Coordinates of C-alpha atoms and ligand atoms in Angstrom, one line a residue:
X1 CA -0.1 0.1 0.0
X2 CA 1.4 3.4 -0.8
X3 CA 2.5 5.7 1.9
X4 CA 0.3 8.6 1.0
X5 CA -3.0 6.0 1.5
X6 CA -1.6 4.8 5.1
X7 CA -1.0 8.5 5.7
X8 CA -4.8 9.2 4.7
X9 CA -5.9 5.9 6.9
X10 CA -3.7 7.0 9.8
X11 CA -5.1 10.8 10.0
X12 CA -9.0 8.9 9.4
X13 CA -8.3 6.9 12.1
X14 CA -7.1 9.5 14.6
X15 CA -10.1 11.3 13.4
X16 CA -12.4 8.9 14.1
X17 CA -10.9 8.0 17.7
X18 CA -10.7 12.1 18.4
X19 CA -14.4 11.9 17.6
X20 CA -15.6 8.8 19.6
X21 CA -13.8 9.9 22.6
X22 CA -15.4 13.5 22.5
X23 CA -18.6 12.2 21.9
X24 CA -18.2 9.8 24.8
X25 CA -17.3 12.6 27.1
X26 CA -20.6 14.6 25.8
X27 CA -22.8 12.2 26.5
X28 CA -21.3 11.2 29.7
X29 CA -21.7 14.7 30.6
X30 CA -25.1 14.9 29.3
X31 CA -26.2 11.8 31.5
X32 CA -25.8 13.6 35.0
X33 CA -25.9 17.2 33.7
X34 CA -29.1 17.9 35.9
X35 CA -26.6 17.3 39.1
X36 CA -24.4 19.9 40.4
X37 CA -20.7 19.3 41.1
X38 CA -17.4 20.9 40.3
X39 CA -17.0 21.5 36.4
X40 CA -14.2 19.8 35.6
X41 CA -15.9 16.5 37.1
X42 CA -18.5 16.7 34.6
X43 CA -15.8 15.9 31.9
X44 CA -13.3 13.6 33.6
X45 CA -12.7 11.3 36.3
X46 CA -9.4 13.1 37.0
X47 CA -10.8 15.6 39.6
X48 CA -11.6 12.6 41.7
X49 CA -8.4 10.9 41.1
X50 CA -6.8 14.1 42.2
X51 CA -9.0 14.4 45.0
X52 CA -8.5 10.8 46.0
X53 CA -4.5 11.3 46.0
X54 CA -5.3 14.3 48.1
X55 CA -5.3 12.5 51.1
X56 CA -8.5 14.6 52.6
X57 CA -11.2 13.4 50.2
X58 CA -14.1 12.7 53.0
X59 CA -13.4 16.4 54.5
X60 CA -13.3 17.5 50.6
X61 CA -16.9 15.7 50.0
X62 CA -18.4 17.1 53.0
X63 CA -17.4 20.6 51.6
X64 CA -19.0 19.8 48.4
X65 CA -22.2 18.8 50.0
X66 CA -22.3 22.4 52.0
X67 CA -22.1 24.1 48.5
X68 CA -24.3 21.5 46.2
X69 CA -26.8 20.0 48.8
X70 CA -27.4 16.4 49.4
X71 CA -26.8 15.1 46.0
X72 CA -23.7 16.2 43.8
X73 CA -21.3 15.0 40.9
X74 CA -17.9 14.2 41.4
X75 CA -17.0 12.4 37.9
X76 CA -18.8 12.0 34.9
X77 CA -20.5 8.4 36.2
X78 CA -20.8 9.2 39.9
X79 CA -22.7 11.1 42.1
X80 CA -22.5 11.5 46.4
X81 CA -25.0 11.5 48.7
X82 CA -25.1 13.1 52.1
X83 CA -28.6 12.9 53.2
X84 CA -28.5 9.8 55.6
X85 CA -32.4 8.9 55.2
X86 CA -31.2 8.3 51.4
X87 CA -28.1 6.8 51.8
X88 CA -30.1 3.9 54.2
X89 CA -32.5 3.8 51.4
X90 CA -30.0 2.7 48.5
X91 CA -27.9 0.6 51.0
X92 CA -31.0 -1.3 52.1
X93 CA -30.8 -4.8 52.2
X94 CA -33.8 -5.9 49.9
X95 CA -33.1 -3.0 47.7
X96 CA -32.2 -3.4 43.9
X97 CA -28.9 -1.6 43.9
X98 CA -25.4 -3.5 44.1
X99 CA -21.9 -2.9 44.6
X100 CA -20.0 -0.9 42.0
X101 CA -16.8 -1.6 40.0
X102 CA -14.5 0.2 42.6
X103 CA -14.7 -2.6 44.8
X104 CA -12.4 -4.8 42.6
X105 CA -9.7 -3.5 44.5
X106 CA -10.5 -6.1 46.8
X107 CA -9.8 -8.7 44.7
X108 CA -6.2 -8.0 45.1
X109 CA -5.7 -9.4 41.3
X110 CA -6.4 -13.0 42.1
X111 CA -8.5 -15.3 40.2
X112 CA -11.0 -15.6 42.4
X113 CA -13.5 -13.2 44.2
X114 CA -13.6 -12.0 48.0
X115 CA -16.5 -11.1 50.0
X116 CA -15.4 -7.5 49.5
X117 CA -15.1 -7.7 45.8
X118 CA -18.0 -9.4 44.5
X119 CA -20.7 -7.2 42.7
X120 CA -23.4 -9.7 42.0
X121 CA -26.1 -9.7 45.1
X122 CA -26.5 -13.3 44.6
X123 CA -22.9 -14.5 44.8
X124 CA -22.2 -12.4 47.5
X125 CA -25.2 -13.7 49.6
X126 CA -24.0 -17.2 49.1
X127 CA -20.2 -16.6 50.0
X128 CA -21.5 -14.6 52.6
X129 CA -23.8 -17.4 54.2
X130 CA -20.6 -19.7 54.5
X131 CA -18.8 -17.0 56.2
X132 CA -21.6 -15.6 58.6
X133 CA -20.9 -18.5 61.3
X134 CA -17.1 -18.1 61.7
X135 CA -17.5 -14.1 62.3
X136 CA -20.3 -14.1 64.6
X137 CA -17.9 -16.2 66.9
X138 CA -20.7 -19.1 66.9
X139 CA -18.3 -21.6 65.8
X140 CA -15.2 -20.1 67.2
X141 CA -13.8 -21.0 70.6
X142 CA -10.9 -18.6 71.0
X143 CA -12.4 -15.4 70.0
X144 CA -12.6 -13.3 73.5
X145 CA -9.2 -15.1 74.8
X146 CA -7.3 -14.2 71.6
X147 CA -8.5 -10.4 72.5
X148 CA -7.8 -10.6 75.9
X149 CA -4.3 -12.6 75.3
X150 CA -3.4 -9.5 73.2
X151 CA -4.4 -6.5 75.3
X152 CA -2.1 -8.0 77.5
X153 CA 0.7 -8.0 75.5
X154 CA -0.2 -4.1 74.8
X155 CA -0.4 -3.9 78.6
X156 CA 3.1 -5.3 79.1
X157 CA 4.9 -3.5 76.3
X158 CA 3.6 -0.3 77.4
X159 CA 5.0 -1.3 81.2
X160 CA 8.0 -2.1 79.5
X161 CA 9.0 0.4 77.3
X162 CA 6.5 3.3 77.2
X163 CA 6.0 4.4 81.5
X164 CA 7.2 7.9 81.9
X165 CA 7.4 8.6 85.7
X166 CA 5.3 11.4 87.1
X167 CA 8.6 13.6 87.2
X168 CA 11.1 11.4 85.0
X169 CA 11.8 11.7 81.5
X170 CA 9.5 11.3 78.9
X171 CA 9.2 8.4 77.1
X172 CA 6.9 8.8 74.3
X173 CA 4.6 6.4 72.7
X174 CA 3.4 6.2 69.2
X175 CA -0.5 5.0 70.2
X176 CA -1.4 5.3 66.3
X177 CA 1.5 2.6 65.8
X178 CA 0.6 0.5 68.8
X179 CA -3.1 0.4 68.1
X180 CA -2.2 -1.1 64.9
X181 CA 0.0 -3.4 66.2
X182 CA -2.4 -4.7 68.7
X183 CA -5.5 -5.5 66.0
X184 CA -2.9 -7.0 64.0
X185 CA -1.9 -9.7 66.7
X186 CA -5.6 -10.1 67.2
X187 CA -6.8 -10.4 63.9
X188 CA -3.6 -12.7 62.5
X189 CA -4.2 -15.0 65.7
X190 CA -8.2 -15.4 64.9
X191 CA -7.6 -15.3 60.9
X192 CA -4.5 -17.6 60.5
X193 CA -4.2 -19.2 64.0
X194 CA -0.8 -17.6 64.0
X195 CA -0.3 -14.2 66.0
X196 CA 2.1 -11.4 63.9
X197 CA 3.6 -10.8 67.2
X198 CA 4.1 -7.0 66.6
X199 CA 3.8 -6.1 70.6
X200 CA 5.9 -8.8 71.3
X201 CA 8.6 -7.6 69.1
X202 CA 7.4 -4.1 69.2
X203 CA 7.8 -3.8 65.4
X204 CA 5.3 -4.2 62.1
X205 CA 6.9 -8.0 61.8
X206 CA 5.2 -8.5 58.4
X207 CA 5.4 -4.9 56.8
X208 CA 1.3 -5.2 56.6
X209 CA 1.5 -1.2 57.9
X210 CA 4.3 -0.3 55.4
X211 CA 2.5 -1.9 52.8
X212 CA -1.1 -0.2 53.7
X213 CA 0.7 3.4 53.7
X214 CA 2.6 2.3 50.4
X215 CA -0.2 1.3 48.3
X216 CA -3.9 2.1 49.6
X217 CA -3.8 5.8 48.3
X218 CA -2.7 4.5 44.8
X219 CA -5.0 1.6 44.8
X220 CA -8.2 3.8 46.0
X221 CA -7.2 6.4 43.4
X222 CA -7.1 3.3 40.4
X223 CA -10.5 2.5 41.6
X224 CA -12.2 5.1 40.0
X225 CA -11.0 4.5 36.6
X226 CA -12.5 1.1 35.7
X227 CA -10.3 -1.9 34.8
X228 CA -7.3 0.0 35.9
X229 CA -6.3 -2.9 38.0
X230 CA -5.2 -5.1 35.1
X231 CA -2.4 -2.5 34.8
X232 CA -0.8 -3.9 38.1
X233 CA 0.1 -6.7 35.9
X234 CA 2.4 -4.8 33.4
X235 CA 5.8 -5.4 33.6
X236 CA 6.4 -1.5 33.5
X237 CA 4.2 -0.8 36.2
X238 CA 5.6 -4.1 38.3
X239 CA 8.8 -2.6 38.0
X240 CA 8.0 0.8 39.4
X241 CA 5.9 -0.8 42.8
X242 CA 8.1 -0.4 45.6
X243 CA 9.5 -3.7 46.0
X244 CA 10.2 -3.5 49.7
X245 CA 6.8 -2.6 50.7
X246 CA 5.6 -5.7 49.1
X247 CA 7.7 -8.3 50.3
X248 CA 5.9 -8.3 53.8
X249 CA 2.2 -8.8 51.8
X250 CA 3.8 -11.6 50.1
X251 CA 4.8 -13.0 53.3
X252 CA 1.6 -12.5 54.7
X253 CA -0.1 -14.1 51.4
X254 CA 2.2 -17.2 51.5
X255 CA 1.5 -17.5 55.2
X256 CA -2.5 -17.2 54.6
X257 CA -2.0 -19.8 51.7
X258 CA 0.1 -22.5 53.9
X259 CA -2.4 -22.0 56.6
X260 CA -5.8 -22.8 54.8
X261 CA -3.7 -25.6 52.9
X262 CA -3.6 -27.4 56.2
X263 CA -7.6 -27.8 56.2
X264 CA -7.7 -29.4 53.2
X265 CA -6.7 -32.8 51.9
X266 CA -6.8 -36.5 53.6
X267 CA -4.6 -35.1 56.8
X268 CA -6.7 -32.1 57.0
X269 CA -6.5 -30.1 60.5
X270 CA -10.1 -29.7 62.1
X271 CA -10.4 -26.7 64.1
X272 CA -13.3 -24.5 65.7
X273 CA -11.7 -21.6 64.6
X274 CA -12.7 -18.9 61.8
X275 CA -10.5 -20.7 59.2
X276 CA -11.9 -23.8 60.4
X277 CA -15.9 -22.5 60.3
X278 CA -15.2 -21.5 56.8
X279 CA -13.9 -24.9 55.5
X280 CA -16.9 -26.5 57.3
X281 CA -19.3 -24.2 55.4
X282 CA -18.1 -25.2 52.1
X283 CA -15.7 -22.3 51.3
X284 CA -13.2 -23.6 48.7
X285 CA -9.5 -23.8 49.0
X286 CA -8.8 -21.2 46.6
X287 CA -11.4 -18.8 48.3
X288 CA -10.2 -20.2 52.1
X289 CA -6.8 -18.2 52.1
X290 CA -8.0 -15.3 50.4
X291 CA -10.9 -14.5 52.8
X292 CA -8.5 -14.7 55.6
X293 CA -5.8 -12.8 53.9
X294 CA -8.6 -10.1 53.2
X295 CA -9.6 -10.4 56.6
X296 CA -6.2 -9.0 58.0
X297 CA -6.6 -6.1 56.0
X298 CA -10.1 -5.6 56.6
X299 CA -10.0 -6.1 60.6
X300 CA -6.6 -4.2 61.3
X301 CA -6.7 -0.5 60.0
X302 CA -10.2 -0.1 60.9
X303 CA -10.3 -1.4 64.6
X304 CA -7.3 0.7 65.0
X305 CA -8.5 3.8 63.9
X306 CA -11.3 3.3 66.3
X307 CA -9.4 3.1 69.2
X308 CA -6.8 5.4 68.6
X309 CA -9.4 8.4 67.1
X310 CA -11.7 7.8 70.0
X311 CA -8.6 7.9 72.6
X312 CA -7.5 11.1 71.1
X313 CA -11.2 12.4 71.1
X314 CA -11.3 11.9 74.6
X315 CA -7.8 13.5 75.1
X316 CA -8.1 16.7 73.1
X317 CA -11.8 16.8 72.2
X318 CA -13.3 16.4 75.5
X319 CA -11.0 16.2 78.8
X320 CA -14.2 16.3 80.9
X321 CA -15.8 12.9 79.1
X322 CA -12.0 11.1 79.4
X323 CA -12.6 11.9 83.3
X324 CA -16.1 10.8 83.2
X325 CA -15.1 7.5 81.5
X326 CA -12.5 6.8 83.9
X327 CA -15.0 7.2 86.9
X328 CA -17.0 4.9 85.6
X329 CA -14.6 2.3 85.0
X330 CA -12.8 3.1 88.7
X331 CA -16.6 2.7 90.1
X332 CA -17.0 -0.6 88.3
X333 CA -14.0 -2.1 89.6
X334 CA -14.3 -0.9 93.2
X335 CA -17.8 -2.4 93.0
X336 CA -16.7 -6.1 91.7
X337 CA -18.8 -5.3 88.4
X338 CA -15.6 -6.0 86.0
X339 CA -13.7 -9.0 86.0
X340 CA -9.8 -8.5 85.2
X341 CA -10.0 -8.8 82.5
X342 CA -13.1 -7.4 81.7
X343 CA -15.9 -9.6 79.9
X344 CA -17.6 -8.3 76.7
X345 CA -20.7 -8.6 79.0
X346 CA -19.7 -6.4 81.7
X347 CA -18.5 -3.9 79.0
X348 CA -22.1 -3.7 77.7
X349 CA -23.4 -2.9 81.1
X350 CA -21.3 0.4 81.4
X351 CA -23.5 3.2 79.9
X352 CA -21.0 6.0 79.3
X353 CA -18.5 3.5 77.9
X354 CA -21.1 2.7 75.1
X355 CA -21.9 6.0 74.8
X356 CA -18.0 6.7 73.9
X357 CA -17.6 4.1 71.6
X358 CA -20.8 5.0 69.6
X359 CA -19.7 8.5 69.7
X360 CA -15.9 7.9 68.4
X361 CA -17.1 5.8 65.9
X362 CA -19.6 8.6 64.3
X363 CA -17.1 11.5 65.1
X364 CA -14.2 9.7 63.2
X365 CA -15.5 6.7 60.7
X366 CA -12.8 4.5 60.6
X367 CA -14.3 3.4 56.8
X368 CA -15.3 6.5 55.1
X369 CA -14.4 5.4 51.6
X370 CA -16.7 6.2 48.6
X371 CA -18.4 2.6 48.5
X372 CA -20.5 3.1 45.3
X373 CA -23.5 1.2 44.8
X374 CA -25.5 0.9 41.2
X375 CA -28.6 0.0 40.1
X376 CA -29.5 -1.8 36.2
X377 CA -32.4 0.5 36.4
X378 CA -33.0 4.4 36.4
X379 CA -33.9 5.2 40.0
X380 CA -34.7 8.5 41.8
X381 CA -32.5 9.7 44.6
X382 CA -32.7 12.8 46.7
X383 CA -35.4 14.2 44.1
X384 CA -33.0 13.6 41.3
X385 CA -33.0 10.8 37.9
X386 CA -30.0 8.7 38.6
X387 CA -29.6 6.9 35.2
X388 CA -29.3 2.8 35.4
X389 CA -25.1 2.3 35.9
X390 CA -24.4 5.4 37.8
X391 CA -21.9 5.1 41.1
X392 CA -23.9 6.2 43.7
X393 CA -21.5 6.8 47.0
X394 CA -22.1 8.1 50.4
X395 CA -20.5 11.2 52.3
X396 CA -19.6 9.9 55.5
X397 CA -18.9 12.8 57.2
X398 CA -21.6 14.7 56.1
X399 CA -23.8 12.0 56.9
X400 CA -22.5 10.9 60.4
X401 CA -22.5 14.8 61.3
X402 CA -25.7 15.3 60.2
X403 CA -27.1 18.0 62.0
X404 CA -31.3 17.4 61.9
X405 CA -30.4 13.7 63.4
X406 CA -27.5 14.6 65.9
X407 CA -28.1 18.0 66.6
X408 CA -26.5 21.6 66.1
X409 CA -23.4 20.4 67.8
X410 CA -23.2 17.2 65.4
X411 CA -19.4 17.3 64.5
X412 CA -18.2 17.8 68.4
X413 CA -17.3 14.5 70.3
X414 CA -19.8 14.1 72.9
X415 CA -21.1 11.0 74.1
X416 CA -23.6 12.7 76.3
X417 CA -25.9 13.2 73.0
X418 CA -26.4 9.1 73.6
X419 CA -27.4 9.5 77.1
X420 CA -29.4 12.5 77.6
X421 CA -31.4 11.8 74.6
X422 CA -35.2 10.7 75.9
X423 CA -36.9 10.8 72.8
X424 CA -36.8 7.2 72.1
X425 CA -37.9 7.4 68.3
X426 CA -35.0 10.0 67.9
X427 CA -32.6 8.1 69.8
X428 CA -33.4 4.9 67.3
X429 CA -32.7 7.4 64.6
X430 CA -29.5 8.3 65.6
X431 CA -28.6 4.8 66.1
X432 CA -29.8 3.5 62.7
X433 CA -27.7 6.4 61.3
X434 CA -24.4 6.2 63.6
X435 CA -24.5 2.3 62.7
X436 CA -24.0 3.2 58.7
X437 CA -20.2 3.2 60.0
X438 CA -20.4 -0.6 59.6
X439 CA -23.1 -0.5 56.6
X440 CA -25.6 -1.6 59.1
X441 CA -28.7 -3.1 57.6
X442 CA -27.4 -3.1 54.3
X443 CA -26.8 -6.7 52.7
X444 CA -22.9 -5.7 53.3
X445 CA -23.0 -5.1 56.8
X446 CA -19.6 -5.4 58.3
X447 CA -18.8 -9.0 58.9
X448 CA -16.4 -8.3 61.2
X449 CA -18.8 -5.7 63.5
X450 CA -18.8 -8.2 66.8
X451 CA -15.2 -8.7 66.8
X452 CA -14.7 -5.0 66.4
X453 CA -17.1 -4.2 69.3
X454 CA -15.5 -6.9 71.7
X455 CA -12.0 -5.2 70.7
X456 CA -13.5 -1.7 71.7
X457 CA -15.6 -2.7 74.8
X458 CA -12.2 -4.2 76.5
X459 CA -9.5 -2.0 75.2
X460 CA -10.6 1.1 76.8
X461 CA -11.5 -0.4 80.3
X462 CA -8.4 -2.4 80.2
X463 CA -5.8 0.9 79.5
X464 CA -7.7 3.5 81.7
X465 CA -8.4 1.6 84.6
X466 CA -4.2 1.0 84.8
X467 CA -2.7 4.0 83.0
X468 CA -3.0 8.2 82.5
X469 CA -2.8 9.4 79.0
X470 CA -1.9 12.6 77.7
X471 CA -0.8 14.1 74.6
X472 CA 2.9 15.0 73.9
X473 CA 2.2 17.6 71.3
X474 CA -1.3 18.9 71.5
X475 CA -0.5 21.3 68.5
X476 CA 0.7 18.8 66.2
X477 CA -1.4 15.9 68.0
X478 CA -0.9 13.2 64.6
X479 CA -0.8 12.9 61.1
X480 CA -3.4 11.4 59.0
X481 CA -4.0 10.6 54.9
X482 CA -7.6 9.7 54.2
X483 CA -7.5 7.2 51.6
X484 CA -11.5 5.4 52.2
X485 CA -9.4 4.2 55.6
X486 CA -7.4 6.5 57.5
X487 CA -3.7 5.9 57.6
X488 CA -2.4 7.7 60.6
X489 CA 0.8 7.6 62.5
X490 CA 2.8 10.2 65.2
X491 CA 0.3 10.0 67.9
X492 CA 2.7 10.5 70.3
X493 CA 1.2 10.2 73.9
X494 CA 2.8 10.3 77.4
X495 CA 1.5 7.2 79.6
X496 CA 1.6 7.2 83.4
X497 CA 0.7 4.4 85.8
X498 CA -2.1 5.3 87.9
X499 CA -1.6 5.5 91.8
Ligands
HEM501 C1 -14.4 -0.5 63.8 C2 -13.9 -1.2 63.1 C3 -14.8 -1.5 61.8 C4 -15.3 -0.5 61.0 C5 -16.1 0.8 61.1 C6 -16.0 -1.6 59.6 C7 -16.7 -1.1 58.0 C8 -17.2 -1.5 57.7 C9 -18.2 -1.5 56.5 C10 -18.5 0.2 56.2 C11 -18.2 -2.2 55.9 C12 -19.2 -2.6 54.5 C13 -18.7 -2.2 53.2 C14 -19.8 -2.0 52.0 O1 -21.0 -1.7 52.3 O2 -19.4 -2.3 51.2 C15 -17.3 -3.6 56.2 C16 -17.5 -4.5 55.1 C17 -16.8 -5.7 55.9 N1 -15.7 -5.8 57.1 FE1 -15.6 -4.2 58.7 N2 -15.0 -2.8 59.7 C18 -14.5 -2.6 61.1 C19 -14.1 -3.6 61.4 C20 -14.1 -5.1 60.9 C21 -13.3 -6.3 61.5 C22 -12.3 -6.3 62.6 C23 -13.2 -7.2 60.4 C24 -12.7 -8.7 60.4 C25 -12.4 -9.3 62.0 C26 -14.0 -6.7 59.4 C27 -14.4 -7.7 58.2 C28 -15.0 -7.0 56.9 C29 -15.5 -7.6 56.0 C30 -15.0 -9.1 55.5 C31 -16.4 -7.0 55.1 C32 -17.5 -7.3 54.0 C33 -18.6 -7.6 54.4 C34 -19.5 -8.0 53.2 O3 -19.2 -7.9 52.3 O4 -20.9 -9.0 53.0 N3 -14.3 -5.4 59.5 N4 -16.8 -3.1 57.1

């Protein structure tokens, strides 16, 4: 073929491609033109990618809600809802919505799905039914003992390395890091039957924290561009991935695979633990290790954020609440209403503790990701027409700080709001919205909620009955990067033994 013909074909192809891209952009823009939002977000997902990489996405969304109202657009095919009632309706267990492609990041590039990456409701429901008995603790003998044992490890570590005498030198402790050591030790022992021993060695033994810090910001940014995860397999991308940060996660995967393999085959190990429950209820070998691996991610950063941010809010947001909680604990200990260590049932009888836990999760939700849901038919949300296939996300901060539900001081940490409310309907409405932090009443409700609450019920009592905490630098209390979950460090505290 003549060079001139080739050039003409090339030019025609480029023009066609350009026209296609332009028409797609215009069509994409027109679909959601009736929903307000930032100008650039009408045309390209790059606006959202940039925000996601900026490390303050939930605060950015809350600011957009103030400007645009209860529903706004953040990308050509993405909207965000900040009205709690509408979020509950979209997430309703029997509703027509399913998860969006965003959840593909939780497939971890493996051939089979995890419970968190499944977007098909029927397939998700089938796998969930096999996991529920293990997560609920029904089939598991060691749940409470594991939590008690690892909290004892944290106490021992503090007493060994981090106690500051009242008049002696400061021995600062990074509460952000130690909270995560605790939750990693608990979840690794529950998930694979082998504790990571981060607390015993006072280090991130499997490099899990380094991995999350190094990879999650990129993952959540990629998740808003459909199918971009395929790129991760590309040799060029593989070459630029931080191999040192990947090494730990590879070891974690290998451990999960080895531990799951022990549960299958002719001489299989049978045990009444979480993995044992998954296998007993029909989870396949390929899924068993992956669920276990996913559990370590889902169960460590989240609960660590709840622990450290609740303690921080007590220290910085409301010293009076800190004192009230410590008083409740002291009185319960004195009256013999709590054992050593406290049981979950005993903790549930401490009203101020329960209010503190609820309030901590509400003010700083550990999972504030977009979590988009999609419907295959046209819907109406917040009074606006939502075309089929649109990603409908929640604005976690606006929902959980809603003034209509929680009062004018909704953004403040005030545990008393849970104790003072006398109107039963109002209180129920508050609880329903607050529990959205676990996805409660949706078909995707957090499977680890019971485990997380056991940890929270115990940790504050065991720490505050022994120690006094204060911030080392109240003007620079900690660093945080908001990437759907909070990546936090340098929450330095002074810990003193109580006399
Ligand atoms: C305070 C701590 C925690 C919070 C705030 C939290 C929050 C959430 C939320 C909001 C979801 C729903 C996601 C969606 O709608 O798609 C979820 C799902 C999930 N969480 Fe948690 N979580 C916490 C702790 C844990 C723990 C400790 C574990 C493991 C032991 C865990 C395991 C899971 C799993 C497996 C799912 C997927 C459920 C499904 O798809 O059916 N979470 N979590």
